[in-house]
mmCIF file of C-alpha atoms in Angstrom:
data_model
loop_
_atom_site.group_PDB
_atom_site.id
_atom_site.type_symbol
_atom_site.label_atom_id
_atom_site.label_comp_id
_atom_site.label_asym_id
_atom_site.label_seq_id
_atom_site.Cartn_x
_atom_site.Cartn_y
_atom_site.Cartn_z
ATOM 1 C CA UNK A 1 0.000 0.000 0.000
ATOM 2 C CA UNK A 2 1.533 3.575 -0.896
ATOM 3 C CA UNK A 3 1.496 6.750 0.825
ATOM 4 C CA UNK A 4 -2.418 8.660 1.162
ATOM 5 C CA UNK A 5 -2.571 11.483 -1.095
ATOM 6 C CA UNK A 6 -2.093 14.814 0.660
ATOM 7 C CA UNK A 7 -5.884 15.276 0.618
ATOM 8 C CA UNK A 8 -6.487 11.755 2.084
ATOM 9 C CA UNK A 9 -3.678 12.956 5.349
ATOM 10 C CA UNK A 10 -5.100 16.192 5.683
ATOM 11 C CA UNK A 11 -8.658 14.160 6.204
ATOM 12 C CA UNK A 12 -7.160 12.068 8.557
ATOM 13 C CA UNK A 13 -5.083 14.561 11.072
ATOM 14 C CA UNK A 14 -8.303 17.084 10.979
ATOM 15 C CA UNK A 15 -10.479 13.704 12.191
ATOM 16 C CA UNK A 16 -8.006 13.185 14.771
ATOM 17 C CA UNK A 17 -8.103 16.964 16.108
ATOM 18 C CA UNK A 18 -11.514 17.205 15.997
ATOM 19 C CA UNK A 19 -12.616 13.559 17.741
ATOM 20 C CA UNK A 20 -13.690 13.787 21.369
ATOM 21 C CA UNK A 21 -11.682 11.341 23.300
ATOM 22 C CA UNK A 22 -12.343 12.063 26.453
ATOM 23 C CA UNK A 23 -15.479 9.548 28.133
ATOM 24 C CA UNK A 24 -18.686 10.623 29.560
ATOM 25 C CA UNK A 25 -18.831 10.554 33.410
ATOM 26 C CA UNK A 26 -19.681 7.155 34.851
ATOM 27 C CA UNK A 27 -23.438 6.897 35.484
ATOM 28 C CA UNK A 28 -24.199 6.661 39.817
ATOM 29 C CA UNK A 29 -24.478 3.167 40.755
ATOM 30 C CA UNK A 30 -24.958 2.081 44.351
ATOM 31 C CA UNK A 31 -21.503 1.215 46.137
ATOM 32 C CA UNK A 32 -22.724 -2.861 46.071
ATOM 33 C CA UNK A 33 -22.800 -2.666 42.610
ATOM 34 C CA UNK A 34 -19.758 -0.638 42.032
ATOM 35 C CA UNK A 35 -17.786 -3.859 44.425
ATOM 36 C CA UNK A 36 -18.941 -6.445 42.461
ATOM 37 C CA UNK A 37 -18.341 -4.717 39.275
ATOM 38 C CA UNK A 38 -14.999 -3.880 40.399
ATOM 39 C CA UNK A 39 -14.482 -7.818 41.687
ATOM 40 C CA UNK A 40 -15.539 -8.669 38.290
ATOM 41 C CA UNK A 41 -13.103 -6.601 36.325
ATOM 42 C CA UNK A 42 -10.250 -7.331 38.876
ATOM 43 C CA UNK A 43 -10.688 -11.124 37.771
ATOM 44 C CA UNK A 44 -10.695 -10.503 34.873
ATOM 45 C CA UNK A 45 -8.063 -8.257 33.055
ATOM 46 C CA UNK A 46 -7.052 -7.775 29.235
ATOM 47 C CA UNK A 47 -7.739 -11.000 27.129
ATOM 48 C CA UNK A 48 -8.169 -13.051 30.291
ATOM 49 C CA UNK A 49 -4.768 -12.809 31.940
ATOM 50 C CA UNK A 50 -3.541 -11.258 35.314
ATOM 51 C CA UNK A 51 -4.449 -7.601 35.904
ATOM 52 C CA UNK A 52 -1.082 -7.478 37.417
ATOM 53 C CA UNK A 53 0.871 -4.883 34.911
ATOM 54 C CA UNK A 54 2.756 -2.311 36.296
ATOM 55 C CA UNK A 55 1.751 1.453 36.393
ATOM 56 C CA UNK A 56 4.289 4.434 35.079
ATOM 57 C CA UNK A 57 5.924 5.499 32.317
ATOM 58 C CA UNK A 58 9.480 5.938 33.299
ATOM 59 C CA UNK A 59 12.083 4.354 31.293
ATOM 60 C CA UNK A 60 14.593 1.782 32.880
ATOM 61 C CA UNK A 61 17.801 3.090 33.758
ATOM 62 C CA UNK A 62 19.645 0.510 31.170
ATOM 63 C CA UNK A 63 17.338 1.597 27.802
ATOM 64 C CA UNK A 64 17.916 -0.128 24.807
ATOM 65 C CA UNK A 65 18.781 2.628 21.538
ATOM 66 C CA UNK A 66 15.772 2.654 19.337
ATOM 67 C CA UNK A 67 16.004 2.949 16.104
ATOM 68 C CA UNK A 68 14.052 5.010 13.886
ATOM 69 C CA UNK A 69 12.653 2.674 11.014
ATOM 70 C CA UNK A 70 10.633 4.381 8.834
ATOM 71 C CA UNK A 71 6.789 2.746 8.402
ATOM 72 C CA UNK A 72 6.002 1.345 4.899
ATOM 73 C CA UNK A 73 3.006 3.846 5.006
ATOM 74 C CA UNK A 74 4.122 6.707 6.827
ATOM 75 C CA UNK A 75 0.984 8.529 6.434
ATOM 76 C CA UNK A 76 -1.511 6.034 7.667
ATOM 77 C CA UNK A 77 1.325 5.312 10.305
ATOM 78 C CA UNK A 78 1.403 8.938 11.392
ATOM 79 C CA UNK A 79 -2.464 9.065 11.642
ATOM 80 C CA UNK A 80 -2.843 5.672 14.164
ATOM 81 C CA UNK A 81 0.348 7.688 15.821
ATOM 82 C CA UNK A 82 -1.571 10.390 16.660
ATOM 83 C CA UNK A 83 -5.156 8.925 17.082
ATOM 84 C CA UNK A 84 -3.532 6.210 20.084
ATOM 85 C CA UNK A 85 -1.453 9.161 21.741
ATOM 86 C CA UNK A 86 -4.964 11.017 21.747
ATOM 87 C CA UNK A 87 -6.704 8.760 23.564
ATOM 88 C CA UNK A 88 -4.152 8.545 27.218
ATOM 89 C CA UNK A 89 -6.168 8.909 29.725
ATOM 90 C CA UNK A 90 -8.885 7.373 28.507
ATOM 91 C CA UNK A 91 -10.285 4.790 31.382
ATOM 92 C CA UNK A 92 -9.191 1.326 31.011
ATOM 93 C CA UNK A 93 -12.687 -0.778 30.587
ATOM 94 C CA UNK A 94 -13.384 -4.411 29.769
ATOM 95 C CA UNK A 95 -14.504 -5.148 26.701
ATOM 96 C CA UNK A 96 -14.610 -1.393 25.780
ATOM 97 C CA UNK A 97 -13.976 -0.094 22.536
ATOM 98 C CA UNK A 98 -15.265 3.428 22.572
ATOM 99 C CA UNK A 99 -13.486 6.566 24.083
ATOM 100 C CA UNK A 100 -16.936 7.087 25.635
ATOM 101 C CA UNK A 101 -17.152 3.956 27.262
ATOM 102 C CA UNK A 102 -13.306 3.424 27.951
ATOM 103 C CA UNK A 103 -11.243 0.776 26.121
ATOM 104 C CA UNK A 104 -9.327 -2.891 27.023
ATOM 105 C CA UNK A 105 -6.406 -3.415 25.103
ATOM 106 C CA UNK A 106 -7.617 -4.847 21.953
ATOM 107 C CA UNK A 107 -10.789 -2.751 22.204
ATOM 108 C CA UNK A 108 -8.431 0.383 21.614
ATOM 109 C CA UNK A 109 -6.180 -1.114 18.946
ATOM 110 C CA UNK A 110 -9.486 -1.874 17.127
ATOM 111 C CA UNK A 111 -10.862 1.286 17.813
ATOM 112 C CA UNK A 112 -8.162 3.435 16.613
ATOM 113 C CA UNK A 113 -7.168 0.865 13.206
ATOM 114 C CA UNK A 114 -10.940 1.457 12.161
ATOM 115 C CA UNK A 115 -11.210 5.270 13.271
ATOM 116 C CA UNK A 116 -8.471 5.897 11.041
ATOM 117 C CA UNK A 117 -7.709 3.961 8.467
ATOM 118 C CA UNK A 118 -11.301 1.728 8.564
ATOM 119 C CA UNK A 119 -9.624 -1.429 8.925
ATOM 120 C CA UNK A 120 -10.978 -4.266 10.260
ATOM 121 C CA UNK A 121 -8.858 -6.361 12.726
ATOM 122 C CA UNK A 122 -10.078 -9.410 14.948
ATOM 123 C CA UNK A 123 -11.323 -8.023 18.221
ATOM 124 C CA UNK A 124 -9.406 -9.505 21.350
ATOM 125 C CA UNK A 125 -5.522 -9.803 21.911
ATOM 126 C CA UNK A 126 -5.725 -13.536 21.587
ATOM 127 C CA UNK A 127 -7.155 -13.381 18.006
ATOM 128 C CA UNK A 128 -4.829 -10.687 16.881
ATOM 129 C CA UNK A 129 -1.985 -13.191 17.876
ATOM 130 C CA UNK A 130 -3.473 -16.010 16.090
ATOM 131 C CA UNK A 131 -2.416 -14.017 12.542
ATOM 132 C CA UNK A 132 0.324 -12.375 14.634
ATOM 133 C CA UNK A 133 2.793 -13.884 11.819
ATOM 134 C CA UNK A 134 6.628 -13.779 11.947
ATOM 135 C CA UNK A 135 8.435 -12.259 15.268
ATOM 136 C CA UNK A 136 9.381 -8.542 14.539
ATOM 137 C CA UNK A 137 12.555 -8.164 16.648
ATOM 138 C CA UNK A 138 12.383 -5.019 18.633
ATOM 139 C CA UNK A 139 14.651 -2.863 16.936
ATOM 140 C CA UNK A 140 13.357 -3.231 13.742
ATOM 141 C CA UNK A 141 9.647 -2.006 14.270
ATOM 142 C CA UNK A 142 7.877 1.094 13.334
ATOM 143 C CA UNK A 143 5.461 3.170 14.240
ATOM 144 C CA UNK A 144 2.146 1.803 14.047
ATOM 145 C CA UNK A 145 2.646 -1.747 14.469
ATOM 146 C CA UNK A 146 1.338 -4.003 17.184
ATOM 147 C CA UNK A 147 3.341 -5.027 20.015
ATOM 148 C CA UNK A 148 2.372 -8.495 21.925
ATOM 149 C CA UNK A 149 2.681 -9.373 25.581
ATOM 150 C CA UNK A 150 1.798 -12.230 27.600
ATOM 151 C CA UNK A 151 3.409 -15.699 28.788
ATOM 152 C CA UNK A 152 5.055 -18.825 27.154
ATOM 153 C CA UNK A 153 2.924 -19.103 24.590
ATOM 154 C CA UNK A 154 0.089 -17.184 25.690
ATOM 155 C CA UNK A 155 -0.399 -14.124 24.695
ATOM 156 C CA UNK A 156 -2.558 -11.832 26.388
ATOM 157 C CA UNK A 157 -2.140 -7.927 25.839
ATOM 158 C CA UNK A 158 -1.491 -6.042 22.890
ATOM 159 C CA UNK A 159 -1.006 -2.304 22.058
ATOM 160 C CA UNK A 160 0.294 -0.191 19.414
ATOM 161 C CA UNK A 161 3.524 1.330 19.390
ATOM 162 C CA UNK A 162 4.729 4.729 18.458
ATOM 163 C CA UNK A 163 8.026 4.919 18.317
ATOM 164 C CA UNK A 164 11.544 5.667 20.187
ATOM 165 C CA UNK A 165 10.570 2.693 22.131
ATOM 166 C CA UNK A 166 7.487 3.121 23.491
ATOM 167 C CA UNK A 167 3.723 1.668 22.640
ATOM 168 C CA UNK A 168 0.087 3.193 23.855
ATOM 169 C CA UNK A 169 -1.704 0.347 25.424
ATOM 170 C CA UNK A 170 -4.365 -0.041 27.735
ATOM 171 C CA UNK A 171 -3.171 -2.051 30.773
ATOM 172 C CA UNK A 172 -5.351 -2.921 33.797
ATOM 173 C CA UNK A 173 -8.361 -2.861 35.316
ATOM 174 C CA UNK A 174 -8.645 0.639 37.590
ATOM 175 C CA UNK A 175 -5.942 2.357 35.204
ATOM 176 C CA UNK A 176 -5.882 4.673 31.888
ATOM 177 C CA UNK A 177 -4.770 4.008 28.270
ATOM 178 C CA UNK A 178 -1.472 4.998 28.523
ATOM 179 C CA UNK A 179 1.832 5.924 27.124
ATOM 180 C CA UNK A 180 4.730 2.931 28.336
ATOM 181 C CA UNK A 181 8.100 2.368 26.977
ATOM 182 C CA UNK A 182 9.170 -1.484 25.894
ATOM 183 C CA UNK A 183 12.126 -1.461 28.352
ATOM 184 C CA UNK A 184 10.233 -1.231 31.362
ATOM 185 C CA UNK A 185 10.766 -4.693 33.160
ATOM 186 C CA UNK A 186 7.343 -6.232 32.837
ATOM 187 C CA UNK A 187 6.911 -5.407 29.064
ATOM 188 C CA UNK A 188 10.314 -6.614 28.439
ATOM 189 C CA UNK A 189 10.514 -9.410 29.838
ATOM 190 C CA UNK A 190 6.515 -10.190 28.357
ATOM 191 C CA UNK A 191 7.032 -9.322 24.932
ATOM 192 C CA UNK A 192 6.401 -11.807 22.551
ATOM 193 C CA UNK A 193 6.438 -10.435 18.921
ATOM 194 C CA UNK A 194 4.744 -7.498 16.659
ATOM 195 C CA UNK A 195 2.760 -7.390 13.523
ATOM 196 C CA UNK A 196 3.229 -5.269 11.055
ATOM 197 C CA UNK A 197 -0.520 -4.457 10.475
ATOM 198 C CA UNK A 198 0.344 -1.609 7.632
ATOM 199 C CA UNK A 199 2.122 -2.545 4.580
#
């Protein structure tokens, strides 16, 4: 796939200005529901696995050198750049896919592939990793692709990444979409391969 024409970008970035992306307020619920709701989602997590990630963006003191490879699209690239980065912040909800009604991690990497660029990509982290194809090594991905996370074999988180190192994800039950960086110990030592979604 080539580069968007100009007009095709310009469509894109003014979509991603102009898109709310901050949720409504939660409705009230009484406090009983609220415990078993939050009991619930506690048990749960992204894709079924431990809602055990760790919170904060700061970068290991040992980082790895990132280098810049440039996306085969750099314009669609760009635009799911910008659209992910957008929505940090956004609450972290189980099986949520809307910036109104918060986002788990494959709910936002759906969200923002179709917001964008209308694509169409399976719906929960374990699916994505079915078609996850060939291992991208670390240093060699680019912006836009999807980054994989989980155990042995398992895999059971995914988010987007964005460059220099880092990837916008959303992690854990209680927490925010959010901006992490690769190195950090957990996502290290959990990462299990990329696809390159844009081509």
């Amino acid at each position: 796939m080539g580069g968007l024409p100009a007009a095709g970008t310009a469509a894109m970035m003014a979509a991603v200005r102009k898109a709310p992306h901050y949720p409504v307020p939660f409705p009230s619920m009484p406090a009983v529901a609220w415990s078993a709701l939050a009991a619930v989602l506690l048990a749960s997590g992204c894709g079924g696995g431990k809602a055990t990630r760790p919170s904060g963006t700061k970068a290991p003191a040992q980082a790895r050198h990132w280098p810049q490879v440039k996306p085969a699209n750099p314009a669609a690239a760009n635009a799911v750049t910008l659209r992910a980065l957008s929505l940090v912040g956004t609450p972290y909800r189980y099986g949520g896919n809307t910036p109104e009604a918060g986002f788990d991690c494959s709910g936002l990497v759906n969200y923002v592939y179709r917001d964008m660029l209308d694509l169409r990509l399976p719906r929960s982290s374990r699916e994505l990793a079915e078609v996850q194809g060939p291992k991208v090594a670390p240093e060699k991905l680019a912006a836009g692709d999807l980054v994989f996370f989980g155990s042995g074999r398992q895999v059971n988180h995914v988010g987007i990444y964005v460059g220099e190192g880092r990837f916008v994800h959303a992690p854990t039950t209680g927490g925010t979409v959010r901006l992490d960086h690769l190195d950090g110990h957990y996502w290290r030592d959990h990462y299990s391969g990329a696809r390159r979604v844009l081509h």
